[in-house]
Coordinates of C-alpha atoms in Angstrom, one line a residue:
Chain A
X3 CA 0.0 0.0 0.0
X4 CA 1.4 3.4 -1.0
X5 CA 2.3 5.6 1.9
X6 CA -0.3 8.4 2.1
X7 CA 0.5 11.8 3.4
X8 CA -2.8 12.6 5.0
X9 CA -1.9 16.1 5.9
X10 CA -1.0 16.8 2.3
X11 CA -4.2 15.2 1.1
X12 CA -6.2 17.4 3.5
X13 CA -4.2 20.5 2.4
X14 CA -5.2 19.9 -1.2
X15 CA -8.8 19.9 0.0
X16 CA -8.2 23.2 1.7
X17 CA -8.6 22.1 5.2
X18 CA -6.3 20.9 8.0
X19 CA -6.5 17.8 10.1
X20 CA -5.1 17.7 13.6
X21 CA -2.6 15.1 14.9
X22 CA -5.6 13.5 16.8
X23 CA -7.6 13.3 13.7
X24 CA -4.8 11.6 11.7
X25 CA -5.1 8.3 13.6
X26 CA -8.8 8.2 12.9
X27 CA -8.1 8.9 9.2
X28 CA -5.5 6.2 9.2
X29 CA -8.0 3.7 10.5
X30 CA -10.5 4.9 8.0
X31 CA -8.1 4.2 5.1
X32 CA -7.1 0.8 6.5
X33 CA -10.8 -0.2 6.3
X34 CA -11.1 1.4 2.9
X35 CA -8.2 -0.6 1.4
X36 CA -9.7 -3.8 2.7
X37 CA -13.0 -2.8 1.1
X38 CA -11.3 -2.0 -2.2
X39 CA -10.1 -5.7 -2.1
X40 CA -13.7 -6.7 -2.0
X41 CA -14.3 -4.7 -5.2
X42 CA -11.3 -6.3 -6.9
X43 CA -13.0 -9.7 -6.5
X44 CA -15.6 -8.6 -9.1
X45 CA -14.7 -9.1 -12.7
X46 CA -15.5 -5.8 -14.5
X47 CA -13.7 -6.5 -17.7
X48 CA -15.7 -5.0 -20.6
X49 CA -18.1 -3.3 -18.1
X50 CA -18.8 0.4 -18.5
X51 CA -19.0 2.7 -15.6
X52 CA -22.5 3.4 -14.3
X53 CA -22.7 7.1 -13.4
X54 CA -26.4 7.6 -13.1
X55 CA -29.3 5.2 -12.1
X56 CA -31.0 5.6 -15.4
X57 CA -29.5 6.1 -18.8
X58 CA -32.5 7.7 -20.6
X59 CA -32.4 11.4 -21.3
X60 CA -34.3 13.8 -19.0
X61 CA -32.4 16.9 -19.8
X62 CA -32.7 19.1 -22.8
X63 CA -31.3 22.3 -24.4
X64 CA -33.8 25.0 -23.8
X65 CA -34.1 28.2 -25.9
X66 CA -32.1 31.1 -24.6
X67 CA -35.1 32.9 -23.1
X68 CA -35.2 34.8 -19.9
X69 CA -37.0 32.5 -17.5
X70 CA -36.2 33.4 -14.0
X71 CA -33.7 35.4 -12.0
X72 CA -32.9 35.8 -8.4
X73 CA -32.9 39.3 -6.7
X74 CA -29.3 40.5 -6.2
X75 CA -30.2 41.2 -2.6
X76 CA -31.1 37.5 -2.1
X77 CA -27.9 36.4 -3.9
X78 CA -25.7 38.5 -1.6
X79 CA -27.8 38.0 1.6
X80 CA -25.4 35.5 3.1
X81 CA -22.1 37.0 2.0
X82 CA -19.7 37.9 4.8
X83 CA -18.7 41.1 2.9
X84 CA -20.2 42.9 -0.1
X85 CA -19.6 46.1 -2.0
X86 CA -21.6 47.6 -4.8
X87 CA -23.3 44.3 -5.6
X88 CA -20.2 42.2 -5.5
X89 CA -18.8 39.7 -3.1
X90 CA -15.6 41.1 -1.4
X91 CA -12.6 38.9 -0.7
X92 CA -9.0 39.9 0.1
X93 CA -6.9 40.8 -2.9
X94 CA -5.4 37.8 -4.6
X95 CA -3.0 39.5 -7.0
X96 CA -0.6 41.4 -4.8
Chain B
X24 CA -52.4 9.7 13.9
X25 CA -53.0 9.6 10.1
X26 CA -53.3 12.7 8.0
X27 CA -57.0 11.8 7.5
X28 CA -57.6 11.9 11.2
X29 CA -55.9 15.2 11.6
X30 CA -58.3 16.7 9.1
X31 CA -61.2 16.1 11.5
X32 CA -59.6 18.3 14.2
X33 CA -59.3 22.1 14.8
X34 CA -56.2 22.4 12.6
X35 CA -55.1 25.9 13.8
X36 CA -55.0 24.4 17.3
X37 CA -53.3 21.3 16.0
X38 CA -50.5 23.3 14.4
X39 CA -50.0 25.5 17.4
X40 CA -49.8 22.4 19.6
X41 CA -47.4 20.7 17.2
X42 CA -45.1 23.7 17.5
X43 CA -45.2 23.5 21.3
X44 CA -44.8 19.8 21.4
X45 CA -41.8 20.0 19.1
X46 CA -40.3 22.7 21.3
X47 CA -40.8 20.6 24.5
X48 CA -39.8 17.3 22.8
X49 CA -36.6 18.8 21.5
X50 CA -35.3 19.1 25.1
X51 CA -35.6 15.3 25.3
X52 CA -34.8 14.1 21.7
X53 CA -32.6 16.9 20.4
X54 CA -34.3 16.6 17.0
X55 CA -34.8 20.2 15.9
X56 CA -32.4 22.8 14.4
X57 CA -35.1 25.5 14.0
X58 CA -38.7 25.8 15.1
X59 CA -40.8 27.7 12.6
X60 CA -43.6 30.0 13.7
X61 CA -47.0 28.8 12.4
X62 CA -49.3 31.8 12.9
X63 CA -48.5 33.6 9.7
X64 CA -48.5 30.3 7.7
X65 CA -51.9 29.5 9.1
X66 CA -53.3 32.8 7.9
X67 CA -51.9 32.3 4.4
X68 CA -52.5 28.5 4.1
X69 CA -53.8 27.4 0.7
X70 CA -56.6 25.0 0.2
X71 CA -54.8 21.9 -0.9
X72 CA -54.5 18.2 -0.1
X73 CA -52.5 18.9 3.1
X74 CA -54.5 22.0 4.2
X75 CA -53.1 23.0 7.6
X76 CA -51.3 19.7 8.3
X77 CA -48.2 20.3 10.3
X78 CA -44.9 18.8 9.1
X79 CA -41.1 19.0 9.4
X80 CA -38.3 19.3 6.9
X81 CA -34.8 17.8 7.1
X82 CA -32.4 20.8 7.4
X83 CA -30.8 20.2 4.0
X84 CA -33.9 21.4 2.3
X85 CA -33.8 25.1 1.4
X86 CA -36.5 27.3 2.9
X87 CA -36.2 31.0 2.0
X88 CA -35.7 33.2 5.0
X89 CA -35.2 30.2 7.4
X90 CA -31.8 28.8 8.5
X91 CA -30.8 25.8 6.3
X92 CA -27.6 24.4 8.0
X93 CA -27.4 20.7 7.0
X94 CA -26.2 20.4 10.6
X95 CA -22.8 21.6 9.7
X96 CA -20.9 24.4 11.4
X97 CA -19.8 25.7 8.0
X98 CA -23.5 26.5 7.3
X99 CA -24.6 27.4 10.8
X100 CA -25.5 30.9 9.8
X101 CA -26.8 30.2 6.3
X102 CA -30.3 31.5 5.6
X103 CA -31.6 30.0 2.3
X104 CA -32.3 32.7 -0.3
X105 CA -34.7 30.6 -2.2
X106 CA -37.2 27.7 -1.7
X107 CA -36.6 24.1 -2.6
X108 CA -39.3 22.8 -5.0
X109 CA -40.6 20.3 -2.4
X110 CA -41.1 23.1 0.1
X111 CA -42.9 25.2 -2.5
X112 CA -45.1 22.2 -3.3
X113 CA -46.0 21.7 0.3
X114 CA -46.9 25.4 0.6
X115 CA -49.2 25.0 -2.4
X116 CA -50.8 22.0 -0.7
X117 CA -51.5 24.1 2.3
X118 CA -49.1 22.2 4.7
X119 CA -47.6 24.1 7.7
X120 CA -43.9 23.9 8.4
X121 CA -43.2 23.5 12.1
X122 CA -39.6 22.5 12.3
X123 CA -36.3 22.1 10.4
X124 CA -34.9 18.9 11.7
X125 CA -31.5 17.4 12.7
X126 CA -29.4 15.2 10.5
X127 CA -26.0 13.8 10.2
X128 CA -23.7 16.6 9.0
X129 CA -24.2 17.2 5.3
X130 CA -26.3 14.0 5.2
X131 CA -23.0 12.0 5.5
X132 CA -23.8 9.4 8.1
X133 CA -26.2 6.7 9.3
X134 CA -26.6 7.4 13.0
X135 CA -27.5 11.2 13.4
X136 CA -24.6 11.4 15.9
X137 CA -22.6 13.7 13.7
X138 CA -25.0 16.6 13.7
X139 CA -23.3 19.8 14.9
X140 CA -26.0 20.2 17.5
X141 CA -25.3 16.8 19.0
X142 CA -26.9 13.4 18.5
X143 CA -30.6 12.9 17.9
X144 CA -32.2 10.4 20.3
X145 CA -34.6 7.5 19.6
X146 CA -38.0 8.1 21.3
X147 CA -38.3 4.3 22.0
X148 CA -35.1 4.4 24.0
X149 CA -33.2 7.6 24.7
X150 CA -30.0 5.7 25.0
X151 CA -30.2 4.6 21.4
X152 CA -29.6 6.3 18.1
X153 CA -32.5 7.5 15.9
X154 CA -30.5 6.3 12.9
X155 CA -29.6 8.7 10.1
X156 CA -29.0 10.7 8.2
X157 CA -32.6 11.8 8.4
X158 CA -32.9 11.1 12.1
X159 CA -34.6 14.4 13.2
X160 CA -37.4 13.9 10.7
X161 CA -37.8 10.3 11.7
X162 CA -38.2 11.0 15.4
X163 CA -40.6 13.9 14.8
X164 CA -43.0 11.4 13.2
X165 CA -42.2 8.5 15.6
X166 CA -42.8 10.8 18.6
X167 CA -46.2 11.9 17.1
X168 CA -45.0 15.5 16.9
X169 CA -46.0 15.8 13.2
X170 CA -47.8 13.3 10.9
X171 CA -45.2 13.5 8.2
X172 CA -41.7 14.8 7.6
X173 CA -39.3 15.0 4.7
X174 CA -35.9 13.5 4.5
X175 CA -33.3 12.5 1.9
X176 CA -31.9 9.1 1.1
X177 CA -28.5 8.5 -0.5
X178 CA -27.7 5.1 0.9
X179 CA -30.7 4.3 3.1
X180 CA -30.9 7.5 5.1
X181 CA -34.7 7.5 5.2
X182 CA -35.3 3.7 5.2
X183 CA -33.0 2.8 8.0
X184 CA -34.2 5.5 10.5
X185 CA -37.7 4.5 9.6
X186 CA -36.9 1.0 10.7
X187 CA -35.3 2.1 13.9
X188 CA -38.2 4.4 14.8
X189 CA -41.1 2.2 13.9
X190 CA -42.6 4.3 11.1
X191 CA -43.0 4.3 7.3
X192 CA -40.0 5.7 5.3
X193 CA -40.3 6.2 1.5
X194 CA -37.6 6.7 -1.1
X195 CA -39.3 6.8 -4.5
X196 CA -37.7 6.3 -7.9
X197 CA -34.7 8.5 -8.8
X198 CA -36.1 11.7 -10.3
X199 CA -39.7 11.1 -9.0
X200 CA -39.3 14.0 -6.6
X201 CA -37.3 17.1 -7.5
X202 CA -34.0 17.7 -5.7
X203 CA -33.9 21.4 -6.6
X204 CA -33.0 23.3 -3.5
X205 CA -31.8 20.3 -1.6
X206 CA -28.2 20.5 -0.4
X207 CA -26.5 17.6 -2.3
X208 CA -24.5 14.7 -0.9
X209 CA -23.9 12.4 -3.9
X210 CA -25.9 13.5 -6.9
X211 CA -26.2 10.2 -8.6
X212 CA -27.5 8.5 -5.4
X213 CA -29.5 11.3 -3.7
X214 CA -33.3 11.0 -3.4
X215 CA -35.8 13.1 -1.6
X216 CA -38.3 11.1 0.4
X217 CA -40.4 11.2 3.5
X218 CA -41.6 9.6 6.7
X219 CA -45.2 9.1 7.8
X220 CA -47.2 6.7 10.0
X221 CA -49.1 4.5 7.5
X222 CA -49.1 3.4 3.9
X223 CA -52.2 5.4 2.9
X224 CA -50.5 8.6 4.0
X225 CA -47.4 7.6 2.1
X226 CA -49.5 7.3 -1.1
X227 CA -51.1 10.7 -0.6
X228 CA -47.8 12.4 0.1
X229 CA -46.3 11.1 -3.2
X230 CA -49.2 12.7 -5.1
X231 CA -48.2 16.1 -3.6
X232 CA -44.4 15.8 -3.9
X233 CA -43.8 14.0 -7.2
X234 CA -43.5 15.5 -10.6
X235 CA -41.3 16.9 -13.3
X236 CA -39.4 20.0 -12.3
X237 CA -37.4 21.8 -15.1
X238 CA -35.2 23.3 -12.3
X239 CA -33.9 19.7 -11.6
X240 CA -33.1 18.2 -15.0
X241 CA -32.7 14.7 -13.5
X242 CA -36.4 14.8 -12.5
X243 CA -38.7 12.5 -14.4
X244 CA -41.5 13.4 -16.8
X245 CA -43.7 10.4 -16.1
X246 CA -47.2 11.4 -15.0
X247 CA -48.0 11.5 -11.3
X248 CA -50.7 9.0 -10.5
X249 CA -53.5 9.1 -7.9
X250 CA -51.5 6.6 -5.8
X251 CA -54.0 6.7 -2.9
X252 CA -56.8 5.4 -5.2
X253 CA -54.6 2.5 -6.4
X254 CA -53.8 0.8 -3.1
X255 CA -56.2 -2.2 -3.4
X256 CA -54.8 -5.3 -5.1
X257 CA -55.2 -9.1 -5.1
X258 CA -52.3 -10.7 -3.2
X259 CA -52.7 -13.8 -5.4
X260 CA -51.3 -11.7 -8.3
X261 CA -48.2 -10.7 -6.4
X262 CA -44.8 -12.2 -7.1
X263 CA -42.3 -11.5 -4.4
X264 CA -38.6 -12.1 -4.2
X265 CA -37.0 -12.8 -0.8
X266 CA -33.5 -11.5 -0.6
X267 CA -31.7 -14.7 0.6
X268 CA -28.2 -13.2 1.0
X269 CA -29.6 -10.9 3.7
X270 CA -31.4 -13.7 5.6
X271 CA -28.4 -16.0 5.4
X272 CA -26.4 -13.4 7.2
X273 CA -28.9 -13.2 10.1
X274 CA -29.1 -15.4 13.2
X275 CA -32.2 -17.5 12.6
X276 CA -33.2 -17.1 16.3
X277 CA -33.1 -13.3 16.0
X278 CA -36.2 -11.2 16.2
X279 CA -35.6 -9.7 12.7
X280 CA -35.4 -13.2 11.1
X281 CA -38.4 -14.5 12.9
X282 CA -40.6 -11.4 12.3
X283 CA -39.6 -11.4 8.6
X284 CA -40.5 -15.0 8.0
X285 CA -43.8 -14.7 9.8
X286 CA -44.7 -12.1 7.2
X287 CA -43.4 -14.3 4.3
X288 CA -45.3 -17.3 5.5
X289 CA -48.5 -15.3 5.7
X290 CA -47.9 -13.9 2.2
X291 CA -47.5 -17.5 1.0
X292 CA -50.7 -18.6 2.8
X293 CA -52.7 -15.8 1.3
X294 CA -51.6 -16.9 -2.2
X295 CA -48.6 -14.7 -3.1
X296 CA -45.9 -16.3 -5.2
X297 CA -42.6 -16.3 -3.2
X298 CA -39.2 -17.0 -4.5
X299 CA -36.0 -16.9 -2.6
X300 CA -33.2 -15.3 -4.6
X301 CA -29.4 -15.4 -3.9
X302 CA -27.2 -13.1 -5.7
X303 CA -23.4 -13.7 -6.1
X304 CA -22.1 -13.4 -2.6
X305 CA -18.9 -11.5 -3.6
X306 CA -21.1 -9.0 -5.5
X307 CA -23.3 -8.5 -2.4
X308 CA -20.2 -8.0 -0.2
X309 CA -19.2 -5.2 -2.6
X310 CA -22.4 -3.2 -2.0
X311 CA -21.0 -1.1 0.8
X312 CA -17.6 -0.3 -0.7
X313 CA -19.2 0.6 -4.0
X314 CA -21.5 3.0 -2.2
X315 CA -18.8 4.4 0.0
X316 CA -16.4 5.2 -2.8
X317 CA -18.9 6.7 -5.2
X318 CA -20.7 8.7 -2.5
X319 CA -17.6 10.2 -1.0
X320 CA -16.0 11.1 -4.4
X321 CA -19.2 12.8 -5.5
X322 CA -19.6 14.6 -2.1
X323 CA -16.0 15.9 -2.2
X324 CA -16.7 17.5 -5.5
X325 CA -20.1 18.8 -4.5
X326 CA -18.8 20.5 -1.4
X327 CA -15.8 22.1 -2.9
X328 CA -18.0 25.3 -3.0
X329 CA -18.2 25.5 0.8
X330 CA -15.4 28.0 1.3
X331 CA -17.0 30.8 3.4
X332 CA -16.5 33.4 0.6
X333 CA -20.0 33.9 -0.6
X334 CA -22.0 32.3 2.1
X335 CA -21.6 30.3 5.3
X336 CA -19.6 30.7 8.4
X337 CA -16.4 32.5 7.4
X338 CA -13.3 32.2 9.6
X339 CA -10.8 35.0 9.2
X340 CA -7.4 34.7 7.6
X341 CA -4.6 36.8 6.2
X342 CA -5.4 36.0 2.6
X343 CA -8.0 34.3 0.6
X344 CA -6.4 30.9 0.8
X345 CA -6.1 31.1 4.6
X346 CA -9.7 32.2 4.9
X347 CA -10.8 29.2 2.9
X348 CA -8.6 26.8 4.8
X349 CA -9.5 28.1 8.2
X350 CA -13.2 28.1 7.3
X351 CA -13.2 24.5 6.1
X352 CA -10.9 23.3 8.9
X353 CA -13.2 24.7 11.6
X354 CA -16.4 24.3 9.6
X355 CA -16.4 20.6 9.0
X356 CA -16.5 17.9 11.7
X357 CA -14.0 15.1 11.8
X358 CA -16.4 12.5 10.4
X359 CA -17.0 14.4 7.2
X360 CA -13.4 15.4 6.9
X361 CA -12.5 11.6 6.8
X362 CA -15.2 11.1 4.1
X363 CA -13.8 14.0 2.0
X364 CA -10.3 12.5 2.3
X365 CA -11.6 9.2 1.0
X366 CA -13.4 10.9 -1.8
X367 CA -10.4 13.0 -2.7
X368 CA -8.1 9.9 -2.7
X369 CA -10.6 8.2 -5.2
X370 CA -10.7 11.3 -7.4
X371 CA -6.9 11.7 -7.7
X372 CA -6.0 10.9 -11.4
X373 CA -3.6 8.1 -10.5
X374 CA -6.3 6.4 -8.4
X375 CA -9.4 6.9 -10.4
X376 CA -9.2 3.8 -12.5
X377 CA -8.6 1.5 -9.5
X378 CA -11.0 3.3 -7.1
X379 CA -13.8 5.4 -8.5
X380 CA -14.1 3.9 -12.0
X381 CA -13.9 0.4 -10.5
X382 CA -16.7 1.2 -8.0
X383 CA -18.8 2.6 -10.9
X384 CA -18.3 -0.6 -12.9
X385 CA -19.2 -2.7 -9.9
X386 CA -22.3 -0.5 -9.5
X387 CA -23.4 -1.6 -13.0
X388 CA -22.7 -5.2 -12.2
X389 CA -24.9 -5.0 -9.1
X390 CA -27.7 -3.3 -10.8
X391 CA -27.7 -5.7 -13.7
X392 CA -27.8 -8.7 -11.4
X393 CA -30.7 -7.3 -9.4
X394 CA -32.7 -6.1 -12.4
X395 CA -32.3 -9.5 -14.1
X396 CA -34.2 -11.1 -11.3
X397 CA -36.6 -8.3 -10.4
X398 CA -37.9 -7.8 -14.0
X399 CA -40.1 -10.9 -13.6
X400 CA -41.3 -10.1 -10.1
X401 CA -43.1 -7.3 -8.3
X402 CA -40.7 -6.6 -5.5
X403 CA -37.6 -7.7 -3.5
X404 CA -38.1 -7.8 0.3
X405 CA -35.7 -8.1 3.2
X406 CA -35.4 -7.0 6.8
X407 CA -34.2 -3.4 6.9
X408 CA -31.6 -4.2 9.6
X409 CA -30.3 -7.1 11.7
X410 CA -31.7 -5.6 14.9
X411 CA -33.1 -2.5 16.6
X412 CA -31.3 0.8 16.9
X413 CA -27.8 0.6 18.4
X414 CA -26.9 2.3 21.7
X415 CA -25.4 5.7 21.4
X416 CA -22.0 4.4 22.4
X417 CA -22.2 1.1 20.5
X418 CA -20.2 0.6 17.4
X419 CA -20.2 -2.1 14.8
X420 CA -17.1 -4.2 15.7
X421 CA -16.7 -5.9 12.3
X422 CA -17.2 -3.8 9.2
X423 CA -16.1 -6.7 7.0
X424 CA -18.7 -9.1 8.2
X425 CA -21.6 -10.2 6.0
X426 CA -24.0 -8.8 8.6
X427 CA -22.5 -5.3 8.2
X428 CA -21.7 -5.4 4.5
X429 CA -25.0 -7.0 3.4
X430 CA -27.7 -6.9 6.1
X431 CA -26.9 -3.3 7.1
X432 CA -26.2 -2.0 3.6
X433 CA -28.4 -3.9 1.1
X434 CA -30.8 -1.0 0.7
X435 CA -28.2 1.0 -1.3
X436 CA -29.4 -1.1 -4.2
X437 CA -32.4 1.2 -4.3
X438 CA -30.0 4.2 -4.7
X439 CA -27.7 2.5 -7.3
X440 CA -30.6 1.6 -9.5
X441 CA -32.9 4.4 -8.7
X442 CA -35.6 1.9 -7.7
X443 CA -38.6 2.9 -5.5
X444 CA -38.0 1.5 -2.0
X445 CA -39.8 1.8 1.3
X446 CA -39.5 0.5 4.9
X447 CA -42.6 -0.2 7.0
X448 CA -42.8 -1.6 10.6
X449 CA -42.5 -5.4 10.9
X450 CA -42.1 -6.1 14.6
X451 CA -39.9 -5.5 17.6
X452 CA -36.4 -6.5 18.8
X453 CA -37.2 -6.4 22.5
X454 CA -38.7 -2.9 22.8
X455 CA -37.0 -1.5 19.7
X456 CA -38.8 -1.3 16.4
X457 CA -37.8 -3.4 13.3
X458 CA -38.7 -2.6 9.7
X459 CA -39.1 -4.6 6.5
X460 CA -37.8 -3.1 3.3
X461 CA -39.7 -3.4 0.0
X462 CA -37.9 -2.5 -3.3
X463 CA -39.7 -2.5 -6.7
X464 CA -39.0 -2.0 -10.3
X465 CA -38.3 1.6 -11.5
X466 CA -41.4 3.9 -11.3
X467 CA -43.6 1.1 -9.9
X468 CA -44.6 3.1 -6.9
X469 CA -48.1 1.8 -7.3
X470 CA -46.9 -1.8 -6.9
X471 CA -44.7 -0.8 -4.0
X472 CA -47.6 0.8 -2.1
X473 CA -49.8 -2.2 -2.9
X474 CA -47.3 -4.7 -1.4
X475 CA -46.7 -2.4 1.6
X476 CA -50.5 -2.2 2.1
X477 CA -50.8 -6.0 2.1
X478 CA -47.9 -6.3 4.6
X479 CA -49.3 -3.6 6.8
X480 CA -52.7 -5.4 6.8
X481 CA -50.9 -8.7 7.8
X482 CA -48.9 -7.2 10.7
X483 CA -51.5 -4.6 11.8
X484 CA -48.5 -2.3 12.6
X485 CA -49.5 1.2 11.6
X486 CA -49.9 4.6 13.2
X487 CA -47.3 3.5 15.8
X488 CA -46.0 6.2 18.1
X489 CA -43.8 6.7 21.1
X490 CA -44.6 10.0 22.7
X491 CA -42.1 11.8 24.9
X492 CA -44.4 14.8 25.5
X493 CA -47.8 14.1 26.9
X494 CA -50.7 16.6 26.8
X495 CA -50.3 20.4 26.8

């Protein structure tokens, strides 16, 4: 089993895990790898992935008509900081 | 009490009492995130099928102007800016929202212990879990606080708590009920469903909730039938599959095994055709890992937008990346962090073939195997769980046993294949309820309700309740 750097994995997901959490994560992955072995017992040669329960079409391309909008006030209502109708975040390009 | 019985009462008083009962019961069950004032709703109630019937919504269903937190700290201040379609439909039907209910954080769990507000308790035994992730909704019905409540089901999150709480839990076909406005977990497995106290109510609720919604392009265009008028059927016409892999993993002396076969024997006596079916055992042992990998990979992608920048509980930082990292580090509980790590691992390019795509292929194998048998039958039935609800501090000690992999996780088949599936009461394990699960062919909700009605008539177990608040 490849050695996993759990802190790096978490970092890439934009959160941190504490040293206490690491041992729980380690146990989680040990069980995961045993469960992947159960998957490997199934022959899936020539089998396509199933990504949705049904494979008939329910979506469509609609005409580019104005159907509905949301009030800007509602869109911004949960934002920690706004200015002139925009979400405000710290400057990225320094 | 059934919805019909509610309709004979002073409904304004009923709704006010429901609000107060939920408030009091919350001190015992810890099942509510938000109580919703009913007075204005009663003034504005529309004349519909559920006119002035009180109900509860799982807290991952968007309700404009009302907190919608998914029981996660990262959304603990999030007030939904729009209504979910199901909430809108219930308003049109005249129903009165009394509470937003507790759930496992972001719907990722099966115990309701991971809610940021603490565990939700089972009214049958306050030392036991309600089950999850829709635990709060389940207990609100089981404790007779409301006659129905909505939940979501990604891997049995309605059907398992229904079993643990002695009530009816329905997950219809994928796309039968719109998911617009429902905070997602795993989009290819998520279903909206509901809890109630009897099969008749279940049939009425689907009439209100089902239907095509162009705001959810996975929703189905099939017509919504008058399910409540189609409940009667002849048991002699019914062909029923018994899920043998589940029964083989149970102790034959257990309450679940005994109660289940009592029902099967009565179905046989009354003239139903019964066949025991055993699927490939390795395939059945792969049910849980298939679910776990697919669900966590999809969840990790779905929740990448929870960063505190546009909504949610932002934690400060010196730059944008630190804000996002601090927000997510403090906003997510350990349990969901573990799930996201599993999901991320499966999504890494070098792992996708061996992990995610393998799981997706096994999903297809499972679905093909089940549909090959089910196509000639009306339903597949099995106990919903090996026993009653676990104690709060009890953990499953062997997650590689057949009991865990198959008995406790077989209902994910309904999610993989989008099949309509419901759990109704079947008996007791000591004092704790047990449920039987019924899964039918896609969009055969009529057949599902008919079989459920037959079983409900056999057991006589309907309108069960375990009150924790008495009189007001």
